[in-house]
Short mmCIF file of C-alpha atoms and ligand atoms in Angstrom, two decimals:
data_model
loop_
_atom_site.label_atom_id
_atom_site.label_comp_id
_atom_site.label_asym_id
_atom_site.label_seq_id
_atom_site.Cartn_x
_atom_site.Cartn_y
_atom_site.Cartn_z
CA MET G 1 0.00 0.00 0.00
CA ASN G 2 0.89 3.70 -0.08
CA SER G 3 2.82 6.29 -2.00
CA THR G 4 2.86 6.13 -5.72
CA GLY G 5 3.82 9.01 -8.00
CA ASP G 6 6.04 12.00 -7.37
CA ARG G 7 5.16 15.12 -5.55
CA MET G 8 4.61 17.87 -8.07
CA SER G 9 2.90 21.17 -8.38
CA ALA G 10 -0.87 21.02 -8.32
CA SER G 11 -1.35 22.46 -11.78
CA ALA G 12 1.11 19.99 -13.33
CA GLU G 13 -0.83 17.23 -11.58
CA THR G 14 -4.11 18.56 -12.98
CA LYS G 15 -2.60 18.49 -16.48
CA ARG G 16 -1.39 14.95 -15.92
CA GLN G 17 -4.83 13.77 -14.89
CA TYR G 18 -6.36 15.40 -17.97
CA GLU G 19 -3.95 13.33 -20.07
CA PHE G 20 -5.15 10.19 -18.31
CA MET G 21 -8.73 11.27 -18.98
CA GLN G 22 -7.96 11.27 -22.69
CA LYS G 23 -6.51 7.77 -22.46
CA ALA G 24 -9.49 6.59 -20.41
CA ARG G 25 -11.88 8.11 -22.94
CA ALA G 26 -10.27 6.11 -25.72
CA LEU G 27 -10.58 2.87 -23.70
CA VAL G 28 -14.22 3.53 -22.84
CA SER G 29 -15.06 4.49 -26.41
CA LYS G 30 -13.47 1.29 -27.74
CA ARG G 31 -15.53 -0.85 -25.35
CA SER G 32 -18.69 1.10 -26.21
CA ASP G 33 -18.15 0.52 -29.92
CA ALA G 34 -17.61 -3.19 -29.31
CA ILE G 35 -20.85 -3.67 -27.38
CA GLY G 36 -22.91 -1.15 -29.35
CA ARG G 37 -24.02 1.06 -26.46
CA ARG G 38 -22.75 3.68 -24.03
CA LEU G 39 -21.17 2.39 -20.82
CA THR G 40 -23.00 3.40 -17.65
CA PHE G 41 -21.91 4.29 -14.11
CA PHE G 42 -23.59 4.67 -10.74
CA ILE G 43 -22.19 6.39 -7.65
CA ARG G 44 -23.63 5.79 -4.18
CA THR G 45 -22.47 8.26 -1.55
CA PHE G 46 -22.44 7.65 2.19
CA GLY G 47 -21.66 10.22 4.87
CA CYS G 48 -21.41 13.98 4.99
CA GLN G 49 -21.58 16.99 2.63
CA MET G 50 -17.86 16.67 2.04
CA ASN G 51 -18.34 13.22 0.55
CA PHE G 52 -21.27 14.39 -1.57
CA LEU G 53 -19.09 17.15 -2.96
CA ASP G 54 -16.30 14.65 -3.71
CA SER G 55 -18.87 12.52 -5.52
CA GLU G 56 -19.77 15.45 -7.78
CA LYS G 57 -16.08 15.59 -8.75
CA LEU G 58 -15.97 11.83 -9.36
CA THR G 59 -19.16 12.11 -11.46
CA GLY G 60 -17.56 14.91 -13.48
CA ILE G 61 -14.54 12.74 -14.24
CA LEU G 62 -16.58 9.67 -15.22
CA LYS G 63 -18.78 11.73 -17.54
CA GLU G 64 -15.69 13.35 -19.02
CA ILE G 65 -14.28 9.93 -19.94
CA GLY G 66 -17.48 8.92 -21.69
CA TYR G 67 -19.69 7.19 -19.13
CA GLU G 68 -23.42 7.84 -18.91
CA GLU G 69 -25.15 8.00 -15.51
CA ALA G 70 -27.40 5.06 -14.54
CA LYS G 71 -30.23 5.18 -11.99
CA ASN G 72 -29.05 2.26 -9.87
CA GLU G 73 -26.38 -0.40 -9.38
CA GLN G 74 -27.31 -2.17 -12.64
CA ALA G 75 -24.42 -0.39 -14.35
CA ASP G 76 -21.04 -1.04 -15.98
CA LEU G 77 -19.18 0.77 -13.21
CA VAL G 78 -20.40 1.14 -9.64
CA LEU G 79 -18.52 3.39 -7.23
CA TYR G 80 -19.22 3.61 -3.50
CA ASN G 81 -17.89 6.74 -1.80
CA THR G 82 -17.83 5.53 1.79
CA CYS G 83 -18.07 6.95 5.32
CA THR G 84 -16.77 5.45 8.55
CA VAL G 85 -17.85 7.95 11.20
CA ARG G 86 -20.01 5.31 12.91
CA GLU G 87 -19.89 1.52 12.70
CA ASN G 88 -23.25 1.28 10.90
CA ALA G 89 -21.84 3.32 8.00
CA ASN G 90 -19.31 0.51 7.41
CA ASN G 91 -21.95 -2.20 7.78
CA LYS G 92 -24.09 -0.62 5.08
CA VAL G 93 -21.22 -0.86 2.60
CA TYR G 94 -20.39 -4.49 3.42
CA GLY G 95 -24.11 -5.33 3.10
CA ARG G 96 -24.33 -3.82 -0.36
CA LEU G 97 -21.14 -5.48 -1.59
CA GLY G 98 -22.98 -8.82 -1.46
CA THR G 99 -25.57 -7.51 -3.91
CA LEU G 100 -22.86 -6.07 -6.18
CA LYS G 101 -21.23 -9.49 -6.36
CA GLU G 102 -24.44 -10.94 -7.81
CA ILE G 103 -24.75 -8.12 -10.35
CA LYS G 104 -21.15 -8.63 -11.40
CA HIS G 105 -21.78 -12.33 -11.82
CA LYS G 106 -24.22 -11.47 -14.63
CA ASN G 107 -21.98 -8.73 -16.08
CA PRO G 108 -18.37 -9.95 -15.53
CA LYS G 109 -16.86 -6.88 -17.20
CA MET G 110 -18.51 -4.65 -14.63
CA LYS G 111 -16.08 -2.53 -12.55
CA ILE G 112 -16.56 -2.09 -8.80
CA VAL G 113 -14.76 0.84 -7.19
CA LEU G 114 -14.58 1.78 -3.50
CA CYS G 115 -13.22 5.06 -2.16
CA GLY G 116 -13.70 7.52 0.68
CA CYS G 117 -13.11 7.57 4.42
CA MET G 118 -13.72 3.89 5.19
CA MET G 119 -10.90 2.94 2.80
CA GLN G 120 -8.40 4.89 4.91
CA GLU G 121 -8.71 2.20 7.59
CA PRO G 122 -6.11 -0.56 7.10
CA THR G 123 -8.40 -3.24 8.57
CA VAL G 124 -11.08 -2.40 6.02
CA VAL G 125 -8.62 -2.67 3.14
CA ASP G 126 -7.46 -6.07 4.48
CA THR G 127 -11.07 -7.24 4.57
CA ILE G 128 -11.71 -6.05 1.00
CA GLN G 129 -8.56 -7.84 -0.20
CA ASN G 130 -9.40 -11.08 1.56
CA THR G 131 -13.18 -11.27 1.38
CA TYR G 132 -14.20 -9.14 -1.60
CA PRO G 133 -11.69 -9.95 -4.38
CA PHE G 134 -14.29 -8.97 -7.01
CA VAL G 135 -13.75 -5.29 -6.10
CA ASP G 136 -11.59 -3.82 -8.91
CA LEU G 137 -10.26 -0.60 -7.43
CA VAL G 138 -9.83 0.87 -3.94
CA PHE G 139 -8.57 4.36 -3.23
CA GLY G 140 -8.80 6.79 -0.32
CA THR G 141 -9.59 10.37 0.58
CA HIS G 142 -6.21 11.91 -0.28
CA ASN G 143 -6.01 10.83 -3.90
CA ILE G 144 -9.53 11.14 -5.27
CA TYR G 145 -8.24 13.49 -7.95
CA LYS G 146 -6.23 10.52 -9.28
CA LEU G 147 -9.33 8.70 -10.49
CA PRO G 148 -8.42 9.16 -14.22
CA GLU G 149 -4.99 7.60 -13.70
CA LEU G 150 -6.29 4.85 -11.44
CA PHE G 151 -9.06 4.11 -13.91
CA VAL G 152 -6.52 3.46 -16.69
CA THR G 153 -4.45 1.27 -14.36
CA MET G 154 -7.54 -0.70 -13.36
CA TRP G 155 -8.62 -1.14 -16.96
CA GLU G 156 -5.25 -2.52 -17.99
CA ALA G 157 -4.73 -4.72 -14.90
CA ASP G 158 -5.99 -8.17 -14.03
CA GLY G 159 -6.34 -8.09 -10.27
CA GLN G 160 -7.52 -5.70 -7.61
CA ILE G 161 -5.83 -2.26 -7.57
CA ILE G 162 -5.33 -0.60 -4.19
CA ASP G 163 -3.92 2.90 -3.81
CA ILE G 164 -4.23 4.45 -0.36
CA TRP G 165 -2.10 7.34 0.86
CA ASP G 166 -1.70 7.87 4.58
CA SER G 167 -1.57 11.65 4.22
CA TYR G 168 -2.36 14.30 1.67
CA ARG G 169 0.19 15.74 -0.76
CA ASP G 170 -1.31 18.53 -2.83
CA ILE G 171 -4.61 20.26 -3.14
CA VAL G 172 -5.31 19.63 -6.82
CA GLU G 173 -7.57 22.28 -8.35
CA ASP G 174 -9.60 22.52 -11.53
CA LEU G 175 -10.66 19.00 -12.33
CA PRO G 176 -14.12 18.60 -13.87
CA ALA G 177 -17.15 18.36 -11.57
CA GLN G 178 -20.77 17.62 -12.30
CA ARG G 179 -23.15 19.41 -9.97
CA LYS G 180 -26.31 17.68 -8.83
CA TYR G 181 -28.17 21.01 -8.82
CA LYS G 182 -27.62 23.75 -11.39
CA PHE G 183 -28.46 26.52 -8.93
CA LYS G 184 -26.63 25.49 -5.76
CA SER G 185 -23.26 24.03 -4.96
CA GLY G 186 -20.87 23.19 -2.18
CA VAL G 187 -17.36 24.64 -2.19
CA ASN G 188 -14.56 23.10 -0.10
CA ILE G 189 -12.68 25.76 1.80
CA MET G 190 -10.53 23.37 3.80
CA TYR G 191 -9.81 19.69 4.19
CA GLY G 192 -9.10 17.45 7.17
CA CYS G 193 -9.32 18.15 10.89
CA ASN G 194 -6.82 18.78 13.70
CA ASN G 195 -9.19 18.63 16.64
CA PHE G 196 -8.99 14.97 17.60
CA CYS G 197 -12.22 14.80 19.55
CA THR G 198 -11.63 11.55 21.44
CA TYR G 199 -14.59 9.68 19.88
CA CYS G 200 -13.99 10.74 16.28
CA ILE G 201 -12.25 8.94 13.44
CA VAL G 202 -12.40 11.83 10.95
CA PRO G 203 -8.89 13.26 11.70
CA TYR G 204 -7.42 9.79 11.05
CA VAL G 205 -9.17 9.25 7.74
CA ARG G 206 -9.23 12.79 6.38
CA GLY G 207 -5.80 13.85 7.61
CA ARG G 208 -4.46 17.14 8.93
CA GLU G 209 -6.27 20.39 8.47
CA ARG G 210 -5.30 22.48 5.45
CA SER G 211 -7.07 25.47 3.94
CA ARG G 212 -7.44 26.35 0.29
CA GLU G 213 -6.12 29.74 -0.80
CA PRO G 214 -8.81 32.45 -0.64
CA LYS G 215 -8.18 33.35 -4.29
CA ASP G 216 -8.88 29.77 -5.41
CA ILE G 217 -12.10 29.66 -3.37
CA LEU G 218 -13.29 33.03 -4.67
CA ARG G 219 -12.44 32.10 -8.25
CA GLU G 220 -14.40 28.85 -7.93
CA ALA G 221 -17.37 30.67 -6.35
CA GLU G 222 -17.37 33.32 -9.08
CA ARG G 223 -17.29 30.68 -11.80
CA LEU G 224 -20.19 28.86 -10.15
CA VAL G 225 -22.24 32.05 -10.01
CA ASP G 226 -21.46 32.74 -13.69
CA ASP G 227 -22.77 29.24 -14.34
CA GLY G 228 -26.13 29.90 -12.66
CA VAL G 229 -25.47 29.10 -9.00
CA VAL G 230 -27.40 31.31 -6.53
CA GLU G 231 -26.59 29.44 -3.30
CA ILE G 232 -23.16 28.32 -2.13
CA MET G 233 -22.36 26.18 0.89
CA LEU G 234 -18.79 26.62 2.16
CA LEU G 235 -17.58 23.30 3.51
CA GLY G 236 -15.01 22.15 6.05
CA GLN G 237 -14.90 20.00 9.21
CA ASN G 238 -14.25 23.12 11.25
CA VAL G 239 -14.74 26.20 9.08
CA ASN G 240 -14.05 28.51 12.01
CA SER G 241 -10.37 27.65 11.98
CA TYR G 242 -10.11 28.42 8.25
CA GLY G 243 -6.92 30.22 7.23
CA LYS G 244 -4.76 29.23 10.18
CA THR G 245 -2.58 26.92 8.10
CA LEU G 246 -2.08 29.37 5.21
CA GLU G 247 1.17 31.26 4.70
CA THR G 248 -0.74 34.54 4.70
CA LYS G 249 -3.01 34.00 7.67
CA THR G 250 -6.63 34.96 7.33
CA SER G 251 -9.92 34.12 9.04
CA PHE G 252 -13.18 32.50 8.11
CA ALA G 253 -15.02 35.76 8.83
CA LYS G 254 -12.82 37.57 6.29
CA LEU G 255 -13.34 34.86 3.68
CA LEU G 256 -17.09 34.94 4.23
CA ALA G 257 -17.17 38.73 3.83
CA GLU G 258 -15.30 38.38 0.51
CA VAL G 259 -17.62 35.64 -0.77
CA ALA G 260 -20.60 37.81 0.16
CA LYS G 261 -19.30 40.49 -2.22
CA ILE G 262 -19.81 38.28 -5.27
CA ASP G 263 -22.48 39.83 -7.47
CA GLY G 264 -25.32 37.51 -8.35
CA LEU G 265 -24.70 35.18 -5.42
CA GLN G 266 -27.86 35.28 -3.32
CA ARG G 267 -27.36 32.85 -0.46
CA ILE G 268 -24.34 31.62 1.45
CA ARG G 269 -24.34 28.76 3.92
CA PHE G 270 -21.47 27.02 5.69
CA MET G 271 -20.77 23.81 7.64
CA THR G 272 -19.49 22.91 10.21
CA SER G 273 -18.75 25.41 12.95
CA HIS G 274 -16.81 24.26 15.99
CA PRO G 275 -18.01 26.25 19.03
CA LYS G 276 -14.47 26.74 20.38
CA ASP G 277 -13.39 28.73 17.31
CA LEU G 278 -16.50 30.76 16.55
CA SER G 279 -15.39 34.41 16.68
CA ASP G 280 -17.29 37.62 17.38
CA GLU G 281 -15.96 38.83 14.02
CA LEU G 282 -17.88 35.98 12.38
CA ILE G 283 -21.07 36.87 14.23
CA GLU G 284 -20.69 40.47 13.02
CA VAL G 285 -20.12 39.45 9.40
CA MET G 286 -23.13 37.12 9.50
CA ALA G 287 -25.38 39.73 11.07
CA SER G 288 -24.40 42.40 8.58
CA SER G 289 -25.02 40.49 5.34
CA ASP G 290 -28.44 39.60 3.95
CA LYS G 291 -26.82 37.01 1.74
CA ILE G 292 -25.52 34.91 4.62
CA CYS G 293 -28.24 32.53 5.75
CA LYS G 294 -29.30 32.96 9.33
CA HIS G 295 -28.55 29.37 10.20
CA LEU G 296 -25.73 27.99 12.31
CA HIS G 297 -24.99 24.32 12.73
CA LEU G 298 -23.11 24.28 16.00
CA PRO G 299 -22.42 20.76 17.28
CA LEU G 300 -22.85 20.54 21.05
CA GLN G 301 -22.04 16.80 21.47
CA SER G 302 -22.80 16.93 25.20
CA GLY G 303 -24.13 19.40 27.75
CA SER G 304 -21.87 18.12 30.52
CA SER G 305 -18.62 20.07 30.97
CA HIS G 306 -17.01 16.97 32.42
CA LEU G 307 -17.86 14.88 29.34
CA LEU G 308 -16.91 17.75 27.01
CA GLU G 309 -13.48 17.68 28.56
CA ARG G 310 -13.24 13.91 28.11
CA MET G 311 -14.34 14.43 24.51
CA ASN G 312 -11.55 17.01 24.03
CA ARG G 313 -14.04 19.58 22.73
CA ARG G 314 -12.28 22.48 24.48
CA TYR G 315 -15.40 24.37 25.60
CA THR G 316 -17.62 24.04 28.65
CA LYS G 317 -21.37 23.99 28.97
CA GLU G 318 -21.16 27.62 30.13
CA ASP G 319 -19.02 28.62 27.13
CA TYR G 320 -21.55 27.06 24.78
CA LEU G 321 -24.50 28.79 26.42
CA ALA G 322 -22.72 32.16 26.47
CA LEU G 323 -21.85 31.75 22.80
CA THR G 324 -25.41 30.94 21.73
CA ASP G 325 -26.61 33.93 23.79
CA ARG G 326 -24.22 36.23 21.90
CA ILE G 327 -25.34 34.78 18.57
CA LYS G 328 -29.03 35.22 19.43
CA ALA G 329 -28.46 38.77 20.64
CA ALA G 330 -26.84 39.70 17.32
CA MET G 331 -29.31 37.74 15.16
CA PRO G 332 -32.64 37.12 16.92
CA GLU G 333 -33.96 35.25 13.86
CA ILE G 334 -31.06 32.75 13.79
CA ALA G 335 -31.86 29.04 13.41
CA LEU G 336 -29.54 26.94 15.56
CA THR G 337 -29.04 23.26 14.84
CA THR G 338 -26.69 20.78 16.45
CA ASP G 339 -25.21 17.28 16.77
CA ILE G 340 -25.43 15.35 20.04
CA ILE G 341 -23.86 12.04 21.03
CA VAL G 342 -25.59 9.81 23.59
CA GLY G 343 -23.77 7.10 25.51
CA PHE G 344 -20.21 8.42 25.36
CA PRO G 345 -18.04 6.25 27.68
CA GLY G 346 -18.64 7.23 31.30
CA GLU G 347 -21.83 9.22 30.60
CA THR G 348 -23.85 9.30 33.84
CA GLU G 349 -27.52 10.12 34.29
CA LYS G 350 -26.40 13.51 35.61
CA ASP G 351 -24.29 14.17 32.50
CA PHE G 352 -27.24 13.24 30.33
CA ASP G 353 -29.59 15.52 32.27
CA GLU G 354 -27.19 18.38 31.62
CA THR G 355 -27.39 17.67 27.90
CA LEU G 356 -31.19 17.80 28.11
CA SER G 357 -31.01 21.06 30.01
CA VAL G 358 -28.72 22.71 27.41
CA VAL G 359 -31.05 21.50 24.65
CA GLU G 360 -33.94 23.18 26.43
CA LYS G 361 -32.05 26.38 27.20
CA VAL G 362 -30.73 26.87 23.67
CA GLY G 363 -33.96 25.76 21.99
CA PHE G 364 -32.46 24.14 18.89
CA ASP G 365 -34.49 24.29 15.69
CA SER G 366 -33.36 20.74 15.03
CA ALA G 367 -30.68 18.32 16.11
CA PHE G 368 -28.98 15.22 14.79
CA THR G 369 -28.76 12.74 17.63
CA PHE G 370 -26.30 9.85 17.51
CA ILE G 371 -25.67 6.83 19.64
CA TYR G 372 -21.97 6.69 20.49
CA SER G 373 -20.14 4.28 18.22
CA LYS G 374 -16.75 2.91 19.23
CA ARG G 375 -14.17 3.66 16.52
CA THR G 376 -10.96 1.62 16.58
CA GLY G 377 -7.88 3.80 16.92
CA THR G 378 -9.60 6.66 18.75
CA PRO G 379 -8.74 7.27 22.45
CA ALA G 380 -12.33 6.74 23.65
CA ALA G 381 -12.43 3.24 22.16
CA GLN G 382 -10.05 2.13 24.93
CA TRP G 383 -12.13 3.49 27.76
CA THR G 384 -13.78 0.69 29.59
CA THR G 385 -16.69 2.56 31.17
CA GLN G 386 -19.02 1.88 28.25
CA VAL G 387 -22.68 2.68 29.01
CA PRO G 388 -25.02 -0.36 28.80
CA GLU G 389 -27.02 -0.54 25.57
CA ASP G 390 -30.47 -0.40 27.18
CA VAL G 391 -29.52 2.71 29.18
CA VAL G 392 -28.20 4.40 26.03
CA GLN G 393 -31.38 3.56 24.13
CA ARG G 394 -33.61 5.00 26.88
CA ARG G 395 -31.57 8.21 26.96
CA PHE G 396 -31.57 8.41 23.20
CA ASP G 397 -35.37 8.12 23.07
CA ARG G 398 -35.78 10.82 25.73
CA LEU G 399 -33.39 13.16 23.93
CA LEU G 400 -35.10 12.61 20.60
CA ALA G 401 -38.52 13.37 22.08
CA THR G 402 -37.18 16.57 23.69
CA VAL G 403 -35.44 17.70 20.51
CA GLN G 404 -38.56 17.04 18.41
CA ASN G 405 -40.83 18.80 20.84
CA ILE G 406 -38.70 21.93 20.92
CA GLY G 407 -38.12 21.86 17.16
CA ALA G 408 -41.86 21.61 16.47
CA LYS G 409 -42.57 24.61 18.74
CA LYS G 410 -39.88 26.64 16.98
CA ALA G 411 -41.23 25.71 13.56
CA GLU G 412 -44.79 26.65 14.54
CA LYS G 413 -43.65 30.24 15.07
CA TYR G 414 -43.12 30.74 11.34
CA ALA G 415 -46.58 29.45 10.34
CA LYS G 416 -48.63 32.06 8.43
CA THR G 417 -45.56 34.22 7.68
CA VAL G 418 -44.18 34.80 4.19
CA GLN G 419 -40.65 33.52 3.63
CA LYS G 420 -38.23 33.53 0.74
CA VAL G 421 -37.82 30.00 -0.55
CA LEU G 422 -35.20 28.67 -2.95
CA VAL G 423 -37.13 26.24 -5.14
CA GLU G 424 -35.06 23.06 -5.37
CA GLN G 425 -37.11 20.37 -7.07
CA VAL G 426 -40.46 18.89 -7.98
CA ASN G 427 -41.78 17.05 -4.92
CA LYS G 428 -40.85 13.38 -5.08
CA GLN G 429 -44.25 12.11 -3.85
CA ASP G 430 -46.59 14.60 -5.51
CA LYS G 431 -45.55 16.12 -8.82
CA HIS G 432 -47.98 19.03 -8.44
CA LEU G 433 -45.88 20.31 -5.57
CA LEU G 434 -42.50 22.00 -5.53
CA THR G 435 -40.03 21.61 -2.67
CA GLY G 436 -37.70 24.36 -1.51
CA ARG G 437 -35.77 25.67 1.45
CA MET G 438 -36.06 28.78 3.54
CA ASP G 439 -33.08 30.86 4.56
CA ASN G 440 -33.00 28.94 7.86
CA ASN G 441 -32.86 25.62 5.96
CA SER G 442 -36.48 24.54 6.71
CA VAL G 443 -38.25 22.60 3.98
CA VAL G 444 -41.41 23.96 2.34
CA HIS G 445 -43.74 22.22 -0.13
CA PHE G 446 -46.13 24.26 -2.25
CA PRO G 447 -48.06 24.01 -5.54
CA GLY G 448 -46.20 25.51 -8.47
CA ASP G 449 -44.61 25.06 -11.82
CA ALA G 450 -41.22 23.37 -12.37
CA SER G 451 -40.05 26.49 -14.22
CA LEU G 452 -39.54 28.08 -10.78
CA ILE G 453 -36.75 25.64 -9.89
CA GLY G 454 -33.59 27.56 -9.04
CA GLN G 455 -35.45 30.77 -8.19
CA ILE G 456 -35.98 32.38 -4.80
CA VAL G 457 -39.70 33.08 -4.43
CA PRO G 458 -41.96 34.36 -1.61
CA VAL G 459 -44.06 31.59 -0.08
CA GLU G 460 -46.76 31.90 2.56
CA LEU G 461 -46.31 29.11 5.11
CA ALA G 462 -49.96 28.09 5.34
CA GLU G 463 -49.44 25.12 7.65
CA CYS G 464 -46.63 23.81 9.82
CA ARG G 465 -46.38 20.00 9.93
CA GLY G 466 -43.73 19.54 12.59
CA PHE G 467 -40.51 19.85 10.63
CA TYR G 468 -41.75 21.11 7.31
CA TYR G 469 -44.36 23.46 5.95
CA MET G 470 -47.10 23.34 3.35
CA GLY G 471 -47.33 26.71 1.65
CA ARG G 472 -48.58 28.72 -1.30
CA LEU G 473 -46.86 31.24 -3.54
CA ALA G 474 -47.31 34.71 -2.09
CA GLU G 475 -47.84 37.97 -3.91
CA ASP G 476 -45.48 40.08 -1.83
CA ASN G 477 -41.73 39.66 -1.62
CA GLY G 478 -41.52 38.39 1.94
CA GLU G 479 -39.57 41.45 3.14
CA ASP G 480 -41.77 41.95 6.16
CA SER G 481 -41.55 38.45 7.57
N1 SAH L 501 -16.58 18.30 12.22
C1 SAH L 501 -17.87 18.28 12.70
C2 SAH L 501 -18.53 16.93 12.76
C3 SAH L 501 -18.19 15.83 11.82
S1 SAH L 501 -18.82 14.23 12.19
C4 SAH L 501 -17.84 18.86 14.10
O1 SAH L 501 -16.91 18.72 14.81
O2 SAH L 501 -18.82 19.39 14.50
C5 SAH L 501 -20.55 14.57 12.40
C6 SAH L 501 -21.07 14.18 13.73
O3 SAH L 501 -20.98 12.78 13.92
C7 SAH L 501 -20.36 14.76 14.91
O4 SAH L 501 -20.74 16.07 15.18
C8 SAH L 501 -20.72 13.82 16.02
O5 SAH L 501 -21.91 14.23 16.66
C9 SAH L 501 -20.99 12.52 15.29
N2 SAH L 501 -19.97 11.52 15.58
C10 SAH L 501 -18.66 11.58 15.30
N3 SAH L 501 -18.03 10.48 15.77
C11 SAH L 501 -18.97 9.71 16.36
C12 SAH L 501 -18.95 8.47 17.06
N4 SAH L 501 -17.83 7.78 17.23
N5 SAH L 501 -20.12 7.98 17.52
C13 SAH L 501 -21.27 8.67 17.37
N6 SAH L 501 -21.35 9.83 16.74
C14 SAH L 501 -20.21 10.37 16.25
FE1 SF4 L 502 -14.44 14.91 14.44
FE2 SF4 L 502 -14.09 16.73 16.29
FE3 SF4 L 502 -12.88 17.02 13.95
FE4 SF4 L 502 -15.50 17.30 14.12
S1 SF4 L 502 -13.97 18.62 15.09
S2 SF4 L 502 -14.39 16.13 12.59
S3 SF4 L 502 -16.07 15.81 15.67
S4 SF4 L 502 -12.49 15.43 15.46
FE1 F3S L 503 -18.08 10.21 7.13
FE2 F3S L 503 -15.79 10.93 6.15
FE3 F3S L 503 -17.74 12.67 6.31
S1 F3S L 503 -16.10 9.59 7.89
S2 F3S L 503 -18.90 11.99 8.09
S3 F3S L 503 -17.76 10.87 5.06
S4 F3S L 503 -15.59 13.08 6.61
#
């Protein structure tokens, strides 16, 4: 395993990969001619926004080399972009590999490709080698830009190809990408994570934190806007520490202010904010720009200062509450969402009660709640004071009920108001309805014509149904809501 190819400048590497794309195109075209139809591919993405953005890049490359997108795994090339943040993410992939084996049995020339965070774990790669020899290509998170080259190697080889790097080398810019939505897009501003929360595997599989140059980010954002994008989501594991690793130091607040200057860009979102690094400068920039959505995803993880310390989060319950107070004072309309882990090793009933109390005090608009999952290689995995499963489940159910209750009350407050909604798609269940999102990320369904997709329109929120709204197009522009 590990290290192939020389270190070289990012633009030379981009050029190199374009050369491999040409080669790959010729190979694909030859096969297509032989079988009398286009070859098809299907990508299934597990995990977070970062992985979904990577998958848009992988899609761009596969289309560039001549593949056509299929609707499901019945395809000539299937790629799984994997996640390993919790054990069940891994299990889902292993489960699906069984089905892929059967599909490949009927189509022996089919290619099966695995990449993403799970592949950065040596034990996973061993298992793939030993138990899933029908997988053709495995690569990791640090070399996804190498897909064109790896594709050619795979095509010309007999056995399984594995190329995993244990750390990143260059940030390679300017490879093709195929956006899922014409009107909105994610933009990576940084990669990796240096925080080493004691439960979390992400720093091990995504590597050390590094920021992209502001000029590269702004250039990408401008190009996206020229291409019809009205909403951009800036992405990183901890956007609030953006810029710290750059030669010319800068801050996330400064970057955000620059992005907000882009003409034609109407909405800016970002994920994820670590509470320890959220600055007053950022709160000011957010409050002063209409373009920046009034939504903050601010993972709490636990409301117990003792557990937060054991988690290495580097803030206390009091810090978190003071921070959310400052945010609310500057932006009373802010939607706050969060992530919470239940059953972290050593969690007592008292710790859990503190989590419930913070949830109530902050009044989150919504929260992702997770049962603690032991990840091999992380410090917490060695701690023996694991909480019994039935206790964890009871706490989880209580937390979920509390979170839902508070979220529903928060949502009810917007009923009957008019809100600006970015129309995203025709409703999947009822084609007479459109589905869109408010500034605060809430989902709204309303009757309308597909020609509105990609536009920001005023919608009256006629009825609140817990976590989403049913609405109707409004006459006014929603300014007064
Ligand atoms: N960088 C982000 C989170 C990335 S992972 C941040 O720090 O906020 C997304 C969420 O998964 C985390 O916020 C955490 O709540 C959850 N998570 C991470 N590791 C986990 C584990 N081992 N078990 C359960 N949940 C976990
Ligand atoms: Fe994981 Fe913590 Fe980094 Fe988030 S900040 S990715 S939870 S280590
Ligand atoms: Fe999963 Fe990797 Fe994201 S582990 S949560 S896909 S960074």
